[in-house]
Short mmCIF file of C-alpha atoms in Angstrom, two decimals:
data_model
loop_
_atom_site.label_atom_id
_atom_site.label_comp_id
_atom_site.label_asym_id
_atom_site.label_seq_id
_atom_site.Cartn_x
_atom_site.Cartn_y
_atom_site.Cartn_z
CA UNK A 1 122.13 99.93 98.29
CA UNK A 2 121.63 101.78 95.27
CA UNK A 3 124.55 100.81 93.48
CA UNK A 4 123.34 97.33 93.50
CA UNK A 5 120.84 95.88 90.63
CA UNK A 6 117.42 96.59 91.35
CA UNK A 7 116.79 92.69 91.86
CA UNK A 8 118.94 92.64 94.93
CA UNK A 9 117.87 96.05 96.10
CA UNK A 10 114.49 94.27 96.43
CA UNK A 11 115.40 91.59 98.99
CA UNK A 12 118.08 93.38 100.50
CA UNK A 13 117.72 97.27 100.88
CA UNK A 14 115.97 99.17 103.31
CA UNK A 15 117.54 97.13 105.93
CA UNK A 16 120.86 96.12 107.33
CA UNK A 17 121.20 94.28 110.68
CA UNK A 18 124.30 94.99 112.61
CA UNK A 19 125.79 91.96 114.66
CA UNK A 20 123.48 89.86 116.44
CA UNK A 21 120.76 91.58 115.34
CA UNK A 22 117.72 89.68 113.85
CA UNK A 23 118.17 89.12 109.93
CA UNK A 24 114.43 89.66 109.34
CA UNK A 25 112.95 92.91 109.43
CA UNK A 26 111.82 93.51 113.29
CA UNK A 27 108.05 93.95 114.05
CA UNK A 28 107.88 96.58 116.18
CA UNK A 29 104.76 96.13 117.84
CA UNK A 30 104.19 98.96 120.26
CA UNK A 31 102.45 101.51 120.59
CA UNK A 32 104.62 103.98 122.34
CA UNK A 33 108.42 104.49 123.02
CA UNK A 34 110.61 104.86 126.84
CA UNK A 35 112.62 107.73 127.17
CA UNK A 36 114.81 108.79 129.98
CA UNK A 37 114.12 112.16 130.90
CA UNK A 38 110.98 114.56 129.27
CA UNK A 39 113.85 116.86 127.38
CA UNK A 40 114.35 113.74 125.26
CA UNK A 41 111.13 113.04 124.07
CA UNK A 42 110.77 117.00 123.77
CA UNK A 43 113.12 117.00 121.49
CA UNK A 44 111.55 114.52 118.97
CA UNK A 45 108.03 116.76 119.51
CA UNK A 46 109.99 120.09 118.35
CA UNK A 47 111.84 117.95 115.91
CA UNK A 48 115.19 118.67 116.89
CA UNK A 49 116.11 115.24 116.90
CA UNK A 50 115.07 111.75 115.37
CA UNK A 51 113.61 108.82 116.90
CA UNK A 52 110.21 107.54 117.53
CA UNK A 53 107.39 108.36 120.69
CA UNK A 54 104.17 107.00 119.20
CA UNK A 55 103.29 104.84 116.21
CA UNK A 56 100.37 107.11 115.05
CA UNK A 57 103.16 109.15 113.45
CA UNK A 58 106.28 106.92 112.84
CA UNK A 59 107.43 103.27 113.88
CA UNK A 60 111.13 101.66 112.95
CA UNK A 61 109.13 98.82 110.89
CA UNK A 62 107.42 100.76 108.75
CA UNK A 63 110.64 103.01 108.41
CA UNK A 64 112.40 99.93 107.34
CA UNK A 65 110.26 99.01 104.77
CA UNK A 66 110.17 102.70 103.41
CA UNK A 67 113.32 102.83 103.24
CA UNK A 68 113.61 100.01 100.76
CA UNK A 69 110.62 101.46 98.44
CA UNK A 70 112.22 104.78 98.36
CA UNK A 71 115.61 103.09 97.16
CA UNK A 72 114.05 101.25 94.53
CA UNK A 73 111.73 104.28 93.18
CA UNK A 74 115.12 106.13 93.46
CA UNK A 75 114.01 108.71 95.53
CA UNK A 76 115.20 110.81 99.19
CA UNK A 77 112.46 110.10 101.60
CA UNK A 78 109.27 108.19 101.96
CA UNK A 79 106.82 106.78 104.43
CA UNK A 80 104.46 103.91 104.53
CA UNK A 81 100.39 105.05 104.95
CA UNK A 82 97.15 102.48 105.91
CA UNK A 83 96.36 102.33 102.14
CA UNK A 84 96.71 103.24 98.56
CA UNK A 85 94.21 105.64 98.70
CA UNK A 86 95.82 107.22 102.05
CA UNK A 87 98.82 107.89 100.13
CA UNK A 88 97.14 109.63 97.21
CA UNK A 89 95.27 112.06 99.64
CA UNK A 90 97.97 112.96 102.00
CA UNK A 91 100.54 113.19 98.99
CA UNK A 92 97.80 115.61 97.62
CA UNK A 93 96.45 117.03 100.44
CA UNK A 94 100.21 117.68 101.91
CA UNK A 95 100.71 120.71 99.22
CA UNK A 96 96.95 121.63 99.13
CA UNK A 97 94.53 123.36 101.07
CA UNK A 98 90.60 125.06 100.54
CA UNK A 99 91.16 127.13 97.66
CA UNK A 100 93.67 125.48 95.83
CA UNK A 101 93.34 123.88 92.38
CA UNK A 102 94.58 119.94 90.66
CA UNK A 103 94.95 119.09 87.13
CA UNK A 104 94.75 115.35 86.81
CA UNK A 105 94.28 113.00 83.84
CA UNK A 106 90.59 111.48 84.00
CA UNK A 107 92.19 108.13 83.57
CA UNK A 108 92.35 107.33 87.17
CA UNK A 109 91.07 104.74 89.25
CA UNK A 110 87.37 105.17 90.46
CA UNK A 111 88.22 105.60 93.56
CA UNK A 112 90.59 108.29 93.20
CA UNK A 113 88.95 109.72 90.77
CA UNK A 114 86.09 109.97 93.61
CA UNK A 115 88.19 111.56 96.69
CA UNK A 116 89.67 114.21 94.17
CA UNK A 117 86.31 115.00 92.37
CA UNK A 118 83.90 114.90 95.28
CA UNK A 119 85.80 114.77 98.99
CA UNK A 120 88.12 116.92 98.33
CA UNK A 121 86.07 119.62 96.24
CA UNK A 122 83.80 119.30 99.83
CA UNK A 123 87.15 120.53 101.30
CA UNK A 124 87.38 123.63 98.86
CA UNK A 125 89.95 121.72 96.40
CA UNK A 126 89.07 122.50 92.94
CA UNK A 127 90.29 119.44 90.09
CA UNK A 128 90.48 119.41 86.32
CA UNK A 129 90.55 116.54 84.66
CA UNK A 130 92.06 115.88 81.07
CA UNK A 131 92.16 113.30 78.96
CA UNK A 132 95.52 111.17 79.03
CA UNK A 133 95.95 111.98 75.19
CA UNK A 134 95.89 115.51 75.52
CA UNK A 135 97.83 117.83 73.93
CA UNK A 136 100.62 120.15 75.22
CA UNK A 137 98.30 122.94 74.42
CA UNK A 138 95.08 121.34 75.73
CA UNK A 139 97.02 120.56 79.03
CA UNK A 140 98.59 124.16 79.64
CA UNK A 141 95.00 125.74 79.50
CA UNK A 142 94.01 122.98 82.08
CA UNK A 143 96.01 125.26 84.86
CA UNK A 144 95.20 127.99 86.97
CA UNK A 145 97.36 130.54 88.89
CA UNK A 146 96.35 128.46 92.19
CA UNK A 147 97.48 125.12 90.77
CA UNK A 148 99.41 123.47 92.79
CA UNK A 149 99.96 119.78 91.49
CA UNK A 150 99.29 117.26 88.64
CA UNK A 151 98.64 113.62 89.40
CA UNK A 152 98.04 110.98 87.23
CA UNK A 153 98.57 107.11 87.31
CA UNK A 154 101.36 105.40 85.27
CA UNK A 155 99.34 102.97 83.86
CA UNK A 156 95.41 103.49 84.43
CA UNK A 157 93.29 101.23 86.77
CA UNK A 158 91.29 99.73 84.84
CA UNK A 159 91.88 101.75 81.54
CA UNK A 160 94.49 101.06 81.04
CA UNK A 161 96.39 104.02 79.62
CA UNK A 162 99.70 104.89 79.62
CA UNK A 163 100.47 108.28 81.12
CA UNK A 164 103.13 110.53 78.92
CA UNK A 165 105.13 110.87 82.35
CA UNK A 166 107.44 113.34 80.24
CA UNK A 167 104.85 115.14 79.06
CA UNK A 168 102.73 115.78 82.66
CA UNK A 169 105.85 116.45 84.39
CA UNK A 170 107.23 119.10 81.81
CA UNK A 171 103.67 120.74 81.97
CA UNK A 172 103.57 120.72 85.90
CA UNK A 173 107.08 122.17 85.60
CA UNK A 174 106.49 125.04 83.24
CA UNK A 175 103.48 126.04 85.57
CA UNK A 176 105.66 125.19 89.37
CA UNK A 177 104.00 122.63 90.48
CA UNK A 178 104.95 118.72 91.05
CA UNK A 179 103.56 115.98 89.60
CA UNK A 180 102.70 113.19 91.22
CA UNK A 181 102.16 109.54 89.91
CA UNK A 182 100.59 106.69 91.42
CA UNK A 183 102.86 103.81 90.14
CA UNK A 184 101.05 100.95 91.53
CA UNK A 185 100.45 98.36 88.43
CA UNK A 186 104.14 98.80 87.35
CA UNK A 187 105.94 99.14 90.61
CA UNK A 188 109.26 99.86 90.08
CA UNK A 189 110.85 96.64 88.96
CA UNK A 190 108.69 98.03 85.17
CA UNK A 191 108.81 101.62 85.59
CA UNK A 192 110.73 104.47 87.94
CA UNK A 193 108.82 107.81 86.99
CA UNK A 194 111.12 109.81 89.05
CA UNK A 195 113.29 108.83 86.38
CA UNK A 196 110.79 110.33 83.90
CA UNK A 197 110.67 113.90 85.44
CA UNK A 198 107.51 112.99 88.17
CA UNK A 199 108.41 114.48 91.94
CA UNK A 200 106.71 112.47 94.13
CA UNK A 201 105.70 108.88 93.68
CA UNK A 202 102.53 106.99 95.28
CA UNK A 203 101.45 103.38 95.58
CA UNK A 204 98.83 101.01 96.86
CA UNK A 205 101.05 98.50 98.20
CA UNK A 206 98.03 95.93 98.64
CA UNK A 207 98.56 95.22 95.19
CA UNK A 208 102.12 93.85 93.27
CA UNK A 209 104.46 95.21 96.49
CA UNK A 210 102.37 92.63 98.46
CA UNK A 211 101.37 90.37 95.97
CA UNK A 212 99.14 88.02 98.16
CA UNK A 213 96.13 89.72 99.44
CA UNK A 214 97.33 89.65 103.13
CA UNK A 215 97.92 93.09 104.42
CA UNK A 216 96.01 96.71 102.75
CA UNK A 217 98.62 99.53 102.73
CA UNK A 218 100.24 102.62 100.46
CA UNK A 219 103.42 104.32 100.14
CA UNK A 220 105.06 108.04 99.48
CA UNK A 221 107.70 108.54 97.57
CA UNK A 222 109.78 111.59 97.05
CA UNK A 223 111.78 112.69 94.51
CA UNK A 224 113.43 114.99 96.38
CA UNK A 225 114.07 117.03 93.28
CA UNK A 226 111.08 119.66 93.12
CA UNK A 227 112.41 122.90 93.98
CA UNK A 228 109.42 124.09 96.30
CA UNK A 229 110.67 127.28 96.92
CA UNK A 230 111.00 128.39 93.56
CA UNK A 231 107.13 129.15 93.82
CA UNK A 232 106.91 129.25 97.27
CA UNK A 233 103.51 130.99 97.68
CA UNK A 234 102.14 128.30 96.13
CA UNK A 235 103.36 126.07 99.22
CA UNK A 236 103.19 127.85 102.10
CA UNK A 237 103.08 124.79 104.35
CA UNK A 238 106.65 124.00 103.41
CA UNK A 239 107.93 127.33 102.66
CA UNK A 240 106.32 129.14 105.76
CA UNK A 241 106.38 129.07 109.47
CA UNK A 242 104.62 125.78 110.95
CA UNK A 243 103.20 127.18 114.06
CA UNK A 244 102.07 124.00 115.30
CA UNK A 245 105.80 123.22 115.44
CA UNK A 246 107.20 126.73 117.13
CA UNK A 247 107.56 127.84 113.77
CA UNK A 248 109.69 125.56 111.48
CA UNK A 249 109.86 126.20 107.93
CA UNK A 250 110.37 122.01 106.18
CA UNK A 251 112.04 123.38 103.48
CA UNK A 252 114.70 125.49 105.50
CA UNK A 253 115.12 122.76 108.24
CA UNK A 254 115.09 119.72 106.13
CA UNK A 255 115.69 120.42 102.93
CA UNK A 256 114.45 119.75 99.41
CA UNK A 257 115.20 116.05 100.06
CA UNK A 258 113.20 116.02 103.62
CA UNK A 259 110.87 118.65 103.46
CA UNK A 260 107.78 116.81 101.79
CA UNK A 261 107.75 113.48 103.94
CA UNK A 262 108.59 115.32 106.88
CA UNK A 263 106.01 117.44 106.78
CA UNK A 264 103.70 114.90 105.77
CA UNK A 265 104.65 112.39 108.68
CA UNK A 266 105.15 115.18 111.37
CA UNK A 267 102.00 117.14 110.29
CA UNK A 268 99.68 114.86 108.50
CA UNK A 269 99.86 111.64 109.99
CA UNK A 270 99.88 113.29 113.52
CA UNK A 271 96.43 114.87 112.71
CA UNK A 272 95.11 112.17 110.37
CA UNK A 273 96.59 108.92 111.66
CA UNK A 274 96.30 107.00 108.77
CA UNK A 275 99.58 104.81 109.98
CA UNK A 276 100.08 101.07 108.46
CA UNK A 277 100.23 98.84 111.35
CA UNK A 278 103.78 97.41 111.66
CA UNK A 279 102.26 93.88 110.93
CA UNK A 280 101.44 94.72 107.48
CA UNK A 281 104.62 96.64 106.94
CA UNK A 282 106.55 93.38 107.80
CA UNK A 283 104.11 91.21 105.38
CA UNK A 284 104.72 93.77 102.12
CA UNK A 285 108.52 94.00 103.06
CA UNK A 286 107.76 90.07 102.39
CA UNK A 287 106.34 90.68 98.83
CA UNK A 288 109.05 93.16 98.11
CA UNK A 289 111.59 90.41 98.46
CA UNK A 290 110.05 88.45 95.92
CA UNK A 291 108.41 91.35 93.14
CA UNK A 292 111.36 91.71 90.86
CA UNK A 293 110.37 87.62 89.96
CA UNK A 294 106.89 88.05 90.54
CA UNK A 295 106.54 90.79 87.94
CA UNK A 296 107.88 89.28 85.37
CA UNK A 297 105.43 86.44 85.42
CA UNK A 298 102.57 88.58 85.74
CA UNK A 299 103.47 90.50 82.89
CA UNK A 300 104.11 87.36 81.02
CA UNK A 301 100.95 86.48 81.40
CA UNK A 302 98.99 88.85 81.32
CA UNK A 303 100.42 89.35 77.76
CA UNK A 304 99.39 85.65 76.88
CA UNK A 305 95.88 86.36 77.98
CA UNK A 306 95.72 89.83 76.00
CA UNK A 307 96.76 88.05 72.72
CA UNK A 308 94.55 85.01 73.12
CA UNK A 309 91.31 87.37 73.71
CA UNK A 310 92.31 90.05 70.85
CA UNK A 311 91.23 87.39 68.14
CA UNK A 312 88.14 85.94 69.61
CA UNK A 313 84.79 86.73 68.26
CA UNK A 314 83.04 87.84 71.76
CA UNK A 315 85.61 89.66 72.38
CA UNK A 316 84.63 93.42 71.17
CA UNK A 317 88.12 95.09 72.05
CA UNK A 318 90.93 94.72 74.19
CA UNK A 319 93.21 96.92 76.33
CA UNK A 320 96.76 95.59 77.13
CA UNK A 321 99.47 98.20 76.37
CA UNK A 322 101.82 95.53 75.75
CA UNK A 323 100.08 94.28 72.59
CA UNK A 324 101.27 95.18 69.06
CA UNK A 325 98.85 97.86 68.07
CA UNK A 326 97.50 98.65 71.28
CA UNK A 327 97.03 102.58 71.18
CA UNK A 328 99.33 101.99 74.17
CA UNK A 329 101.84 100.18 72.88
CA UNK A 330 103.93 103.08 72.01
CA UNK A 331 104.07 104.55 75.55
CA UNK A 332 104.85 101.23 76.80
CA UNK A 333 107.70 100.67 74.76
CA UNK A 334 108.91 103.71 76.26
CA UNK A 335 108.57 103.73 79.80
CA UNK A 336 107.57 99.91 80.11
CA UNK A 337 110.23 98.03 78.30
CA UNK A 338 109.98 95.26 80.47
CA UNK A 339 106.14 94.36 80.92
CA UNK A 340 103.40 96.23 81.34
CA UNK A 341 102.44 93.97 84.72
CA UNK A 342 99.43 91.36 84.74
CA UNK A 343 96.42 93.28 84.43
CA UNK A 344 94.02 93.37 81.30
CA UNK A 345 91.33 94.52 80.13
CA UNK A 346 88.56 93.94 77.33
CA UNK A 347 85.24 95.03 76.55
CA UNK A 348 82.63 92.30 76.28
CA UNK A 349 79.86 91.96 73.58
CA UNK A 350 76.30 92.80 74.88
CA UNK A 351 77.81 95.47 77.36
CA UNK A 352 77.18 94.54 81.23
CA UNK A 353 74.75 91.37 80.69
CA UNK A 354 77.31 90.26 78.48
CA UNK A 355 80.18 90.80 80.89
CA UNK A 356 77.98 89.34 84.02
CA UNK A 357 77.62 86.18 81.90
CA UNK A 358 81.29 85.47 81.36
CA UNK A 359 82.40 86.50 84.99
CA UNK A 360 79.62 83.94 86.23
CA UNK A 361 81.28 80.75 83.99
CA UNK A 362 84.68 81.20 85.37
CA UNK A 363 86.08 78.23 87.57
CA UNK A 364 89.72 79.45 88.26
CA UNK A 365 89.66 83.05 88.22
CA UNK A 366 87.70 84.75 90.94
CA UNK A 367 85.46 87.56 91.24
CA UNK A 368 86.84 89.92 93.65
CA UNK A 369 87.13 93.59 94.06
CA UNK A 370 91.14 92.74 94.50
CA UNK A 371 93.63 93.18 91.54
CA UNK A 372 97.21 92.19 91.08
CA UNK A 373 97.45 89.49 93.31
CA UNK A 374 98.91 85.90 93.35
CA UNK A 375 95.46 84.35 92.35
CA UNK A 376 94.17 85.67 89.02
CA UNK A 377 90.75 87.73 89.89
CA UNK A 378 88.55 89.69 88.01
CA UNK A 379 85.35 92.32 87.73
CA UNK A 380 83.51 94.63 85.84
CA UNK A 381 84.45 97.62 87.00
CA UNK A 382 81.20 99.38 85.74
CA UNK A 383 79.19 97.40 88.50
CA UNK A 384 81.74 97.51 91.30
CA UNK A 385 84.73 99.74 91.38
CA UNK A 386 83.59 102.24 89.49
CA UNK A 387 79.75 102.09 90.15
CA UNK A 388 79.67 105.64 91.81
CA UNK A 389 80.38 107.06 87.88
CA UNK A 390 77.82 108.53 85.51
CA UNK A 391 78.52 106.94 81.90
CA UNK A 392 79.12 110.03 80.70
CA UNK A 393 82.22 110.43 83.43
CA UNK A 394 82.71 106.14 83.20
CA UNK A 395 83.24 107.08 79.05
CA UNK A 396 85.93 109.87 79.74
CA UNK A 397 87.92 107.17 82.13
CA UNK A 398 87.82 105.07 78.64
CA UNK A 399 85.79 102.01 81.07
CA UNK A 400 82.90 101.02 79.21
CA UNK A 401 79.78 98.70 80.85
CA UNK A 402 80.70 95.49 79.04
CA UNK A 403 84.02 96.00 80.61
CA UNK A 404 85.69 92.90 82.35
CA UNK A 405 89.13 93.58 84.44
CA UNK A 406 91.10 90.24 85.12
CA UNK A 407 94.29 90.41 86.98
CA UNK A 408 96.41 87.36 85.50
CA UNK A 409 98.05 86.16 88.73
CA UNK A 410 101.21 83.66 88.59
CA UNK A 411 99.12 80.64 88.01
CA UNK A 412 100.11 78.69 84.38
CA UNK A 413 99.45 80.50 81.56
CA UNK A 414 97.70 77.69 79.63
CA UNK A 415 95.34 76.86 82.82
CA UNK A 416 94.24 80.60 82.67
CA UNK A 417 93.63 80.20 78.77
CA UNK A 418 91.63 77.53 79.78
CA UNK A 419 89.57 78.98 81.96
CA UNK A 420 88.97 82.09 79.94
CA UNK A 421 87.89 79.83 76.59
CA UNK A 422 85.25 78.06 78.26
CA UNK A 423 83.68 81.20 80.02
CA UNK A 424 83.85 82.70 76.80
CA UNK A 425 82.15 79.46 75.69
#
């Protein structure tokens, strides 16, 4: 499909019923799959052959609907996880092991910023963070000799800074490692970082992909471009012998294209089982049918909002990298010429009180740890999302207490105006 527009790659790609077949995506709701004979099904466990024998590790729904997210990020291969924060682990955790080092920009979602700093340093995985506006120098010295990836988040939840894709992904390329960026506020319909040098691509599809608050789940995207045995002690779990599978080596068997997902489905998800039920695969293929409109009125919005809050007097700053002098704004222009998606943010007078006051006035927007979703919704992150941060670390992240994130869903512009004015009071 990817010689069609992106718009029809979003309702139709990913897949193509043959005749008679259903013209909705299937739900394959099992558990396991029949085989004939024991040779069959020994083939798929010494992956010698494609197909599916349990849903822990692969199901055709979920293959479906990763097929058509891989298309539009323009990538090779990808797989559907339980969440957004599933995908950011095993995409990390896929290339690193106890003893290995991250660079990431400090910019990141709470959350993430959490499993990399803490969990993962528990499981002997050192991290540096850096400020998104780093420079070129300031980033090279961020790198070890046992770096072995970059990550970073297109634009920042609930920061909202713009990551220089070009300039991570020439770093991570100079030092032979991949970057990978979690593209979840643009989606693809506003920005394609594969496009922009990044090698693998991750997203929390609860968000924009599903648009509706009805099903948690993340994605994996590969580029297919990172060359991972250029440096291939720094990989050894693509570039060596997989015992656990009578010795494969990804990259020899499947390629640059395959080696990554494969790896991370056959190894990974077998061990980890953090599958997305085929349910929820069927309810964001859904969304994805609808997100090339969808985005476009969220970023519509959510620029209508940013403007009408820059100019008002209890309004200490705002972040929204599509405004005109945004610090932002020049990024955006770049790699988000066609909306920087529905989600802004702006710092309250009289810091968290300040910010509780507001949030406690509103009648249509809702307080909810959700965010880019149908119905507009907001928080402060200091006091939910981001609670487990020190202010010292909730400074770095540019998220200050008086903080309020509202996610400007597709309701009327004017309505959520409204709304905001009289809070504001």
């Amino acid at each position: 499909m990817s010689k069609f527009n992106l718009d029809t790659r979003c309702v139709q790609s990913g897949y193509t019923p043959s005749n008679g077949e259903p013209r909705q995506i299937p739900i394959i709701q099992s558990t396991t799959f029949k085989y004939d004979t024991s040779a069959d099904m020994g083939k798929l466990f010494d992956l010698e052959a494609s197909g599916y024998f349990y849903s822990r590790l692969q199901n055709p729904t979920n293959d479906y609907v990763a097929a058509k997210i891989t298309d539009l990020e323009g990538g090779t291969a990808g797989m559907l996880t339980s969440s957004g924060q599933a995908a950011n682990f095993m995409a990390l955790f896929n290339i690193c092991e106890a003893g290995s080092h991250i660079v990431s920009s400090a910019s990141i979602y709470g959350g993430t910023f959490n499993l990399i700093a803490v969990t993962m340093k528990k499981m002997g995985i050192d991290a540096t963070f850096v400020s998104p506006d780093c420079t070129e120098e300031e980033l090279d010295a961020a790198f070890r000799d046992n770096t072995c990836a970059v990550f970073g988040e297109t634009i920042a939840n609930p920061a909202l800074t713009v990551l220089d894709i070009e300039k991570f992904a020439n770093a991570a390329h100079r030092h032979g490692v991949p970057l990978i960026v979690d593209n979840t506020f643009p989606t693809p319909v506003l920005c394609r970082p594969i496009e922009w040098g990044a090698d693998i691509v991750t997203h929390s599809t609860t968000k924009y992909m599903d648009g509706h608050g009805a099903a948690v789940g993340g994605a994996i995207i590969d580029s297919g471009s990172f060359d991972w045995n250029a440096n291939a002690g720094k990989f050894p779990g693509l570039t060596t012998p997989d015992e656990s599978y009578h010795g494969i080596v990804y990259t020899e068997k499947f390629g640059l294209e395959g080696a990554f997902i494969t790896k991370c489905t056959s190894q990974l998800m077998r061990d980890l089982g953090c599958i997305q039920s085929p349910q929820s695969a069927y309810i964001l293929n859904l969304g994805l049918e609808s997100l090339h409109i969808r985005m476009q009125r969220h970023s519509a919005n959510g620029l209508s909002v940013a403007q009408f809050l820059k100019g008002h007097n209890k309004v200490k700053a705002v972040s929204y990298p599509g405004l005109s002098g945004d610090p932002y704004n020049r990024l955006a222009k770049k790699y988000l010429p066609d909306g920087c998606c529905g989600v802004v943010s702006f710092e309250m007078e009289g810091g968290r009180s300040g910010a509780e006051e507001f949030l406690g006035k509103l009648k249509l927007a809702a307080i909810e740890t959700h965010v880019a979703d149908a119905r507009t919704c907001c928080l402060n992150p200091a006091t939910s999302t981001h609670r487990q941060m020190t202010d010292e670390q909730l400074d770095a992240a540019g998220i200050p207490a008086g903080l309020v994130r509202i996610s400007c869903g597709l309701e009327s512009a004017g309505d959520l105006i409204a709304d905001i004015s009289q809070a504001l009071g």
